[in-house]
Amino acid sequence: MKQRAEPEAGVLYLVGTPIGHLGDLSPRARALLVAVDTIACEDTRHSGQLLTALGSKARRCSFHQHNTHGRVPQLLSELSNGHSVAVISDAGLPGISDPGEELVAAARQAGHSVICIPGPCAATTALVSSGLPSNRFCFEGFLPARGRERRERLTTVVEEQRTTVLYEAPHRLVKLLEELRELCGDERALQVTRELTKRHEQQVGPTVIAALSHFREHSPQGEFTLVLGGAPQQQEALMSDDQCRQRLATLIDQGMKPSDAAKDLARSAGRSRRELYALMHVEEKEAD
Ligand code: SAM
């Protein structure tokens, strides 16, 4: 099939670049990066090496989370002037835990065509090699670094029945594995992928406890993507709301923290921890 010539005037291209292995840059991406007018790079110095090696003479400008607001109108005006613009991030697909989303929305709103030249993405690469169900899945990217927001997001993640993909920085990996263990137990399926497509690519699993034991012994280094198996289907509720409240009150009277009491009761009551927290809060509010 004959393809149309690229790049076209006034079109915004999102270009996937390698996440490690330089051989993963597609011929189409390569040709586009050589011929396009402007390349918005997450980091011009980082991408400079790749672009120079390709022989790209395109104008380069920085485009990252701290200058998105100012850059979007500039890039839109380039598109309006009939220039072609490509966006690349340091690695992988722009717009996936990387800059791109706001520019694409603005470009579409302004009536410009947006075309993605697909390429590697750590999330999908990890997912399809994990052995976990990939017919339906969730992408969570990076969780909030700390605090209540992180806890709330984690609670949602562990109750999700679909496979979930997470990104995590190496210095926070063990903490995340400990949190997962606390919230979903030792045996939940988990595959931790390290340094995908690179020389020291590694897969560690198949459970939360296996990954935790490994990374407690081997200090995490490199880039990590986690693929967490979905929560088992909810059992039928085995205890009524009142029975749950009474049992929670007893456990807390016995000195258990509310979070531990909810965790302890969840399985035998056939209830999710979130439901049990809600019951506790109703009780607190009623007591006010
Ligand atoms: N846009 C990128 C993509 O499409 O995958 C993701 C960018 S995000 C800022 C970077 C995170 O992606 C890393 O911290 C890591 O969690 C994950 N990642 C990127 N490259 C990876 C690799 N080679 N192996 C494992 N995880 C990787």
CSV table of C-alpha atoms and ligand atoms in Angstrom, one decimal:
chain,number,residue,atom,x,y,z
A,1,MET,CA,0.0,0.0,0.0
A,2,LYS,CA,1.4,3.4,-0.9
A,3,GLN,CA,1.8,5.6,2.2
A,4,ARG,CA,1.4,9.4,2.2
A,5,ALA,CA,4.6,11.4,2.3
A,6,GLU,CA,5.7,12.6,5.7
A,7,PRO,CA,6.0,15.0,7.3
A,8,GLU,CA,3.0,17.0,6.1
A,9,ALA,CA,2.7,20.8,6.7
A,10,GLY,CA,0.9,21.8,9.8
A,11,VAL,CA,0.8,18.3,11.3
A,12,LEU,CA,1.9,17.4,14.9
A,13,TYR,CA,3.7,14.1,15.1
A,14,LEU,CA,4.2,12.1,18.4
A,15,VAL,CA,7.2,9.9,17.9
A,16,GLY,CA,8.0,6.9,20.0
A,17,THR,CA,11.8,6.5,20.7
A,18,PRO,CA,13.7,3.5,22.2
A,19,ILE,CA,13.4,2.7,25.9
A,20,GLY,CA,16.9,1.2,25.9
A,21,HIS,CA,17.7,-0.7,22.7
A,22,LEU,CA,18.5,1.8,19.9
A,23,GLY,CA,17.5,-0.8,17.3
A,24,ASP,CA,13.9,-0.2,18.4
A,25,LEU,CA,13.7,3.1,16.6
A,26,SER,CA,11.5,2.4,13.6
A,27,PRO,CA,12.6,3.4,10.1
A,28,ARG,CA,9.5,5.6,9.9
A,29,ALA,CA,10.4,7.4,13.1
A,30,ARG,CA,13.9,7.8,11.8
A,31,ALA,CA,12.8,9.3,8.5
A,32,LEU,CA,10.3,11.6,10.2
A,33,LEU,CA,12.9,13.0,12.7
A,34,VAL,CA,15.3,13.7,9.8
A,35,ALA,CA,12.7,15.5,7.7
A,36,VAL,CA,10.5,17.4,10.1
A,37,ASP,CA,10.8,21.2,10.7
A,38,THR,CA,10.8,21.3,14.5
A,39,ILE,CA,11.4,18.7,17.2
A,40,ALA,CA,10.1,19.5,20.7
A,41,CYS,CA,12.3,17.4,23.0
A,42,GLU,CA,11.8,16.7,26.7
A,43,ASP,CA,15.5,17.2,27.1
A,44,THR,CA,17.4,18.7,24.1
A,45,ARG,CA,20.7,17.5,25.4
A,46,HIS,CA,19.6,14.0,26.0
A,47,SER,CA,17.8,13.7,22.6
A,48,GLY,CA,20.6,15.6,20.9
A,49,GLN,CA,22.7,12.5,20.8
A,50,LEU,CA,20.1,10.5,19.0
A,51,LEU,CA,19.1,13.3,16.6
A,52,THR,CA,22.7,14.1,15.7
A,53,ALA,CA,23.4,10.4,15.1
A,54,LEU,CA,20.4,10.3,12.7
A,55,GLY,CA,21.7,13.4,10.9
A,56,SER,CA,18.6,15.4,11.8
A,57,LYS,CA,19.0,19.1,11.1
A,58,ALA,CA,15.5,20.0,12.5
A,59,ARG,CA,15.2,22.9,14.8
A,60,ARG,CA,15.1,21.6,18.4
A,61,CYS,CA,13.4,23.2,21.3
A,62,SER,CA,12.9,22.0,24.9
A,63,PHE,CA,9.4,20.8,25.9
A,64,HIS,CA,9.0,19.6,29.5
A,65,GLN,CA,6.6,19.8,32.4
A,66,HIS,CA,8.1,23.2,33.6
A,67,ASN,CA,7.7,25.0,30.2
A,68,THR,CA,4.6,23.3,28.8
A,69,HIS,CA,2.4,26.3,29.5
A,70,GLY,CA,4.6,28.7,27.5
A,71,ARG,CA,5.6,26.3,24.7
A,72,VAL,CA,2.2,25.1,23.7
A,73,PRO,CA,1.1,28.4,22.0
A,74,GLN,CA,4.5,28.7,20.3
A,75,LEU,CA,4.3,25.2,18.9
A,76,LEU,CA,0.6,25.8,17.8
A,77,SER,CA,1.7,28.9,16.0
A,78,GLU,CA,4.4,26.9,14.2
A,79,LEU,CA,1.7,24.5,13.1
A,80,SER,CA,-0.5,27.3,11.9
A,81,ASN,CA,2.4,28.7,9.9
A,82,GLY,CA,2.5,25.4,8.0
A,83,HIS,CA,5.5,23.8,9.8
A,84,SER,CA,5.6,20.2,10.8
A,85,VAL,CA,6.3,19.6,14.5
A,86,ALA,CA,7.5,16.3,16.2
A,87,VAL,CA,7.4,15.7,19.9
A,88,ILE,CA,9.8,13.2,21.5
A,89,SER,CA,10.5,12.3,25.1
A,90,ASP,CA,13.7,11.0,26.7
A,91,ALA,CA,12.4,7.5,26.0
A,92,GLY,CA,9.3,5.7,24.9
A,93,LEU,CA,6.0,7.2,23.9
A,94,PRO,CA,5.4,10.9,24.5
A,95,GLY,CA,2.2,11.4,26.6
A,96,ILE,CA,2.7,8.3,28.7
A,97,SER,CA,4.1,9.6,32.0
A,98,ASP,CA,5.8,12.2,29.8
A,99,PRO,CA,5.0,15.5,28.2
A,100,GLY,CA,2.6,15.5,25.3
A,101,GLU,CA,-1.0,15.3,26.5
A,102,GLU,CA,-1.6,19.0,26.8
A,103,LEU,CA,-0.1,19.9,23.4
A,104,VAL,CA,-2.1,17.2,21.7
A,105,ALA,CA,-5.3,18.4,23.3
A,106,ALA,CA,-4.5,22.0,22.3
A,107,ALA,CA,-3.5,21.0,18.7
A,108,ARG,CA,-6.7,19.1,18.2
A,109,GLN,CA,-8.8,21.9,19.6
A,110,ALA,CA,-7.1,24.3,17.2
A,111,GLY,CA,-8.0,21.9,14.3
A,112,HIS,CA,-4.5,20.5,13.6
A,113,SER,CA,-4.0,16.9,12.6
A,114,VAL,CA,-2.1,14.8,15.2
A,115,ILE,CA,-0.4,11.6,14.1
A,116,CYS,CA,1.4,9.1,16.4
A,117,ILE,CA,4.4,7.3,15.0
A,118,PRO,CA,4.2,4.4,17.5
A,119,GLY,CA,7.2,3.0,19.2
A,120,PRO,CA,8.3,1.3,22.4
A,121,CYS,CA,6.5,1.9,25.7
A,122,ALA,CA,7.7,0.4,28.9
A,123,ALA,CA,4.1,-0.2,30.1
A,124,THR,CA,3.0,-2.4,27.2
A,125,THR,CA,6.4,-4.0,26.8
A,126,ALA,CA,6.3,-5.1,30.5
A,127,LEU,CA,2.6,-6.1,30.3
A,128,VAL,CA,2.9,-8.5,27.4
A,129,SER,CA,5.9,-10.2,28.7
A,130,SER,CA,4.6,-10.6,32.3
A,131,GLY,CA,2.4,-13.7,31.7
A,132,LEU,CA,-0.5,-11.9,33.5
A,133,PRO,CA,-3.8,-11.2,31.7
A,134,SER,CA,-3.4,-8.6,29.1
A,135,ASN,CA,-6.8,-8.6,27.4
A,136,ARG,CA,-8.0,-5.9,29.9
A,137,PHE,CA,-5.6,-3.8,32.0
A,138,CYS,CA,-5.1,-0.5,33.8
A,139,PHE,CA,-2.2,1.8,33.6
A,140,GLU,CA,-1.4,3.8,36.8
A,141,GLY,CA,2.0,5.2,35.9
A,142,PHE,CA,3.7,6.7,38.9
A,143,LEU,CA,1.8,6.8,42.2
A,144,PRO,CA,1.9,10.0,44.2
A,145,ALA,CA,5.2,9.9,46.1
A,146,ARG,CA,3.7,10.0,49.6
A,147,GLY,CA,0.9,10.8,52.0
A,148,ARG,CA,-2.8,10.2,51.9
A,149,GLU,CA,-3.1,10.6,48.2
A,150,ARG,CA,-0.6,7.7,47.7
A,151,ARG,CA,-2.5,5.5,50.2
A,152,GLU,CA,-5.8,6.2,48.6
A,153,ARG,CA,-4.5,5.4,45.1
A,154,LEU,CA,-2.8,2.2,46.3
A,155,THR,CA,-6.0,1.1,47.9
A,156,THR,CA,-7.8,1.5,44.6
A,157,VAL,CA,-5.0,-0.3,42.8
A,158,VAL,CA,-5.0,-3.4,45.0
A,159,GLU,CA,-8.8,-3.7,44.7
A,160,GLU,CA,-8.7,-3.5,40.9
A,161,GLN,CA,-9.6,-6.8,39.3
A,162,ARG,CA,-7.8,-6.1,36.0
A,163,THR,CA,-4.0,-6.3,35.7
A,164,THR,CA,-2.4,-3.0,36.7
A,165,VAL,CA,0.9,-1.5,35.3
A,166,LEU,CA,2.9,0.8,37.5
A,167,TYR,CA,6.1,2.8,37.1
A,168,GLU,CA,8.4,3.3,40.0
A,169,ALA,CA,11.7,4.9,40.7
A,170,PRO,CA,14.5,2.6,42.0
A,171,HIS,CA,14.9,4.3,45.4
A,172,ARG,CA,11.2,3.8,46.1
A,173,LEU,CA,10.8,0.2,44.8
A,174,VAL,CA,11.2,-1.7,48.1
A,175,LYS,CA,8.8,0.7,49.8
A,176,LEU,CA,6.2,0.1,47.1
A,177,LEU,CA,6.7,-3.7,47.4
A,178,GLU,CA,6.2,-3.4,51.2
A,179,GLU,CA,3.0,-1.4,50.7
A,180,LEU,CA,1.7,-3.9,48.2
A,181,ARG,CA,2.5,-6.7,50.6
A,182,GLU,CA,0.6,-5.0,53.4
A,183,LEU,CA,-2.4,-4.3,51.3
A,184,CYS,CA,-2.8,-7.4,49.1
A,185,GLY,CA,-0.7,-10.1,50.9
A,186,ASP,CA,2.3,-12.2,50.0
A,187,GLU,CA,0.8,-14.2,47.2
A,188,ARG,CA,-0.7,-11.7,44.8
A,189,ALA,CA,0.8,-12.2,41.3
A,190,LEU,CA,3.4,-9.6,40.5
A,191,GLN,CA,6.1,-9.3,37.8
A,192,VAL,CA,8.7,-6.6,38.3
A,193,THR,CA,10.6,-5.8,35.1
A,194,ARG,CA,13.9,-4.1,35.2
A,195,GLU,CA,15.9,-2.5,32.3
A,196,LEU,CA,13.5,-3.6,29.5
A,197,THR,CA,15.2,-4.0,26.1
A,198,LYS,CA,18.6,-3.3,27.7
A,199,ARG,CA,21.6,-5.6,28.3
A,200,HIS,CA,20.6,-6.4,31.9
A,201,GLU,CA,16.9,-6.9,31.3
A,202,GLN,CA,15.4,-8.9,34.1
A,203,GLN,CA,12.0,-10.1,35.3
A,204,VAL,CA,11.4,-10.8,39.0
A,205,GLY,CA,8.3,-12.5,40.3
A,206,PRO,CA,5.9,-14.3,40.3
A,207,THR,CA,4.5,-12.9,43.6
A,208,VAL,CA,4.7,-9.8,45.7
A,209,ILE,CA,6.7,-11.7,48.4
A,210,ALA,CA,9.1,-13.2,45.8
A,211,ALA,CA,9.9,-9.7,44.4
A,212,LEU,CA,10.2,-8.1,47.8
A,213,SER,CA,12.6,-10.8,49.0
A,214,HIS,CA,14.7,-10.4,45.9
A,215,PHE,CA,15.0,-6.6,46.1
A,216,ARG,CA,15.6,-6.6,49.8
A,217,GLU,CA,18.8,-8.6,48.9
A,218,HIS,CA,19.7,-6.9,45.6
A,219,SER,CA,19.6,-3.1,45.8
A,220,PRO,CA,17.3,-1.9,43.0
A,221,GLN,CA,19.2,-0.2,40.2
A,222,GLY,CA,18.0,0.9,36.8
A,223,GLU,CA,14.4,1.4,35.5
A,224,PHE,CA,11.4,-0.5,36.8
A,225,THR,CA,7.9,-1.3,35.6
A,226,LEU,CA,5.6,-3.4,37.8
A,227,VAL,CA,2.8,-5.6,36.5
A,228,LEU,CA,0.4,-6.5,39.3
A,229,GLY,CA,-2.2,-9.2,39.0
A,230,GLY,CA,-5.8,-8.2,39.5
A,231,ALA,CA,-7.7,-8.7,42.8
A,232,PRO,CA,-9.6,-12.0,43.0
A,233,GLN,CA,-13.3,-11.6,42.3
A,234,GLN,CA,-15.3,-10.3,45.2
A,235,GLN,CA,-16.9,-13.1,47.3
A,236,GLU,CA,-20.5,-12.9,48.2
A,237,ALA,CA,-20.9,-10.8,51.3
A,238,LEU,CA,-20.9,-13.2,54.2
A,239,MET,CA,-21.6,-10.8,57.0
A,240,SER,CA,-24.2,-8.0,57.3
A,241,ASP,CA,-23.2,-4.3,57.9
A,242,ASP,CA,-24.1,-4.6,61.6
A,243,GLN,CA,-22.1,-7.8,62.0
A,244,CYS,CA,-19.1,-6.1,60.4
A,245,ARG,CA,-19.4,-3.0,62.6
A,246,GLN,CA,-19.6,-5.1,65.7
A,247,ARG,CA,-16.6,-7.2,64.7
A,248,LEU,CA,-14.6,-4.2,63.7
A,249,ALA,CA,-15.4,-2.5,67.1
A,250,THR,CA,-14.2,-5.7,68.9
A,251,LEU,CA,-11.0,-5.9,67.0
A,252,ILE,CA,-10.2,-2.2,67.6
A,253,ASP,CA,-11.1,-2.6,71.3
A,254,GLN,CA,-8.6,-5.4,71.4
A,255,GLY,CA,-6.0,-2.9,70.3
A,256,MET,CA,-5.9,-3.3,66.5
A,257,LYS,CA,-5.4,-0.3,64.3
A,258,PRO,CA,-8.6,0.4,62.2
A,259,SER,CA,-6.6,-0.4,59.0
A,260,ASP,CA,-5.5,-3.7,60.4
A,261,ALA,CA,-9.0,-4.5,61.6
A,262,ALA,CA,-10.4,-3.9,58.1
A,263,LYS,CA,-7.7,-6.0,56.6
A,264,ASP,CA,-8.3,-8.8,59.1
A,265,LEU,CA,-12.0,-8.9,58.5
A,266,ALA,CA,-12.1,-8.4,54.8
A,267,ARG,CA,-11.6,-12.0,53.8
A,268,SER,CA,-13.8,-13.7,56.3
A,269,ALA,CA,-16.6,-11.1,55.7
A,270,GLY,CA,-16.4,-11.3,52.0
A,271,ARG,CA,-16.1,-7.5,51.9
A,272,SER,CA,-13.5,-5.2,50.4
A,273,ARG,CA,-11.4,-3.2,52.8
A,274,ARG,CA,-12.8,0.0,51.2
A,275,GLU,CA,-16.3,-1.1,52.2
A,276,LEU,CA,-15.2,-1.8,55.7
A,277,TYR,CA,-13.5,1.6,56.0
A,278,ALA,CA,-16.7,3.2,54.8
A,279,LEU,CA,-18.7,1.4,57.5
A,280,MET,CA,-16.2,2.6,60.2
A,281,HIS,CA,-16.6,6.1,59.0
A,282,VAL,CA,-20.4,5.9,59.0
A,283,GLU,CA,-20.1,4.7,62.6
A,284,GLU,CA,-17.8,7.6,63.5
A,285,LYS,CA,-20.1,10.2,61.9
A,286,GLU,CA,-23.2,8.7,63.6
A,287,ALA,CA,-21.4,9.0,66.9
A,288,ASP,CA,-20.6,12.7,66.3
B,1,SAM,N1,7.0,7.5,28.1
B,1,SAM,C1,7.7,6.4,28.7
B,1,SAM,C2,7.1,5.1,28.1
B,1,SAM,O1,6.5,5.2,27.1
B,1,SAM,O2,7.4,4.1,28.6
B,1,SAM,C3,7.7,6.4,30.2
B,1,SAM,C4,8.4,7.6,30.8
B,1,SAM,S1,8.4,7.6,32.5
B,1,SAM,C5,9.0,9.2,32.8
B,1,SAM,C6,9.9,6.7,32.9
B,1,SAM,C7,9.5,5.4,33.6
B,1,SAM,O3,9.1,4.4,32.7
B,1,SAM,C8,10.7,4.8,34.4
B,1,SAM,O4,10.9,5.4,35.7
B,1,SAM,C9,10.3,3.4,34.5
B,1,SAM,O5,9.4,3.2,35.5
B,1,SAM,C10,9.6,3.1,33.1
B,1,SAM,N2,10.6,2.7,32.2
B,1,SAM,C11,11.2,3.4,31.2
B,1,SAM,N3,12.1,2.7,30.5
B,1,SAM,C12,12.1,1.4,31.1
B,1,SAM,C13,12.9,0.3,30.9
B,1,SAM,N4,13.8,0.2,29.9
B,1,SAM,N5,12.6,-0.8,31.7
B,1,SAM,C14,11.7,-0.7,32.7
B,1,SAM,N6,11.0,0.4,32.9
B,1,SAM,C15,11.2,1.5,32.2
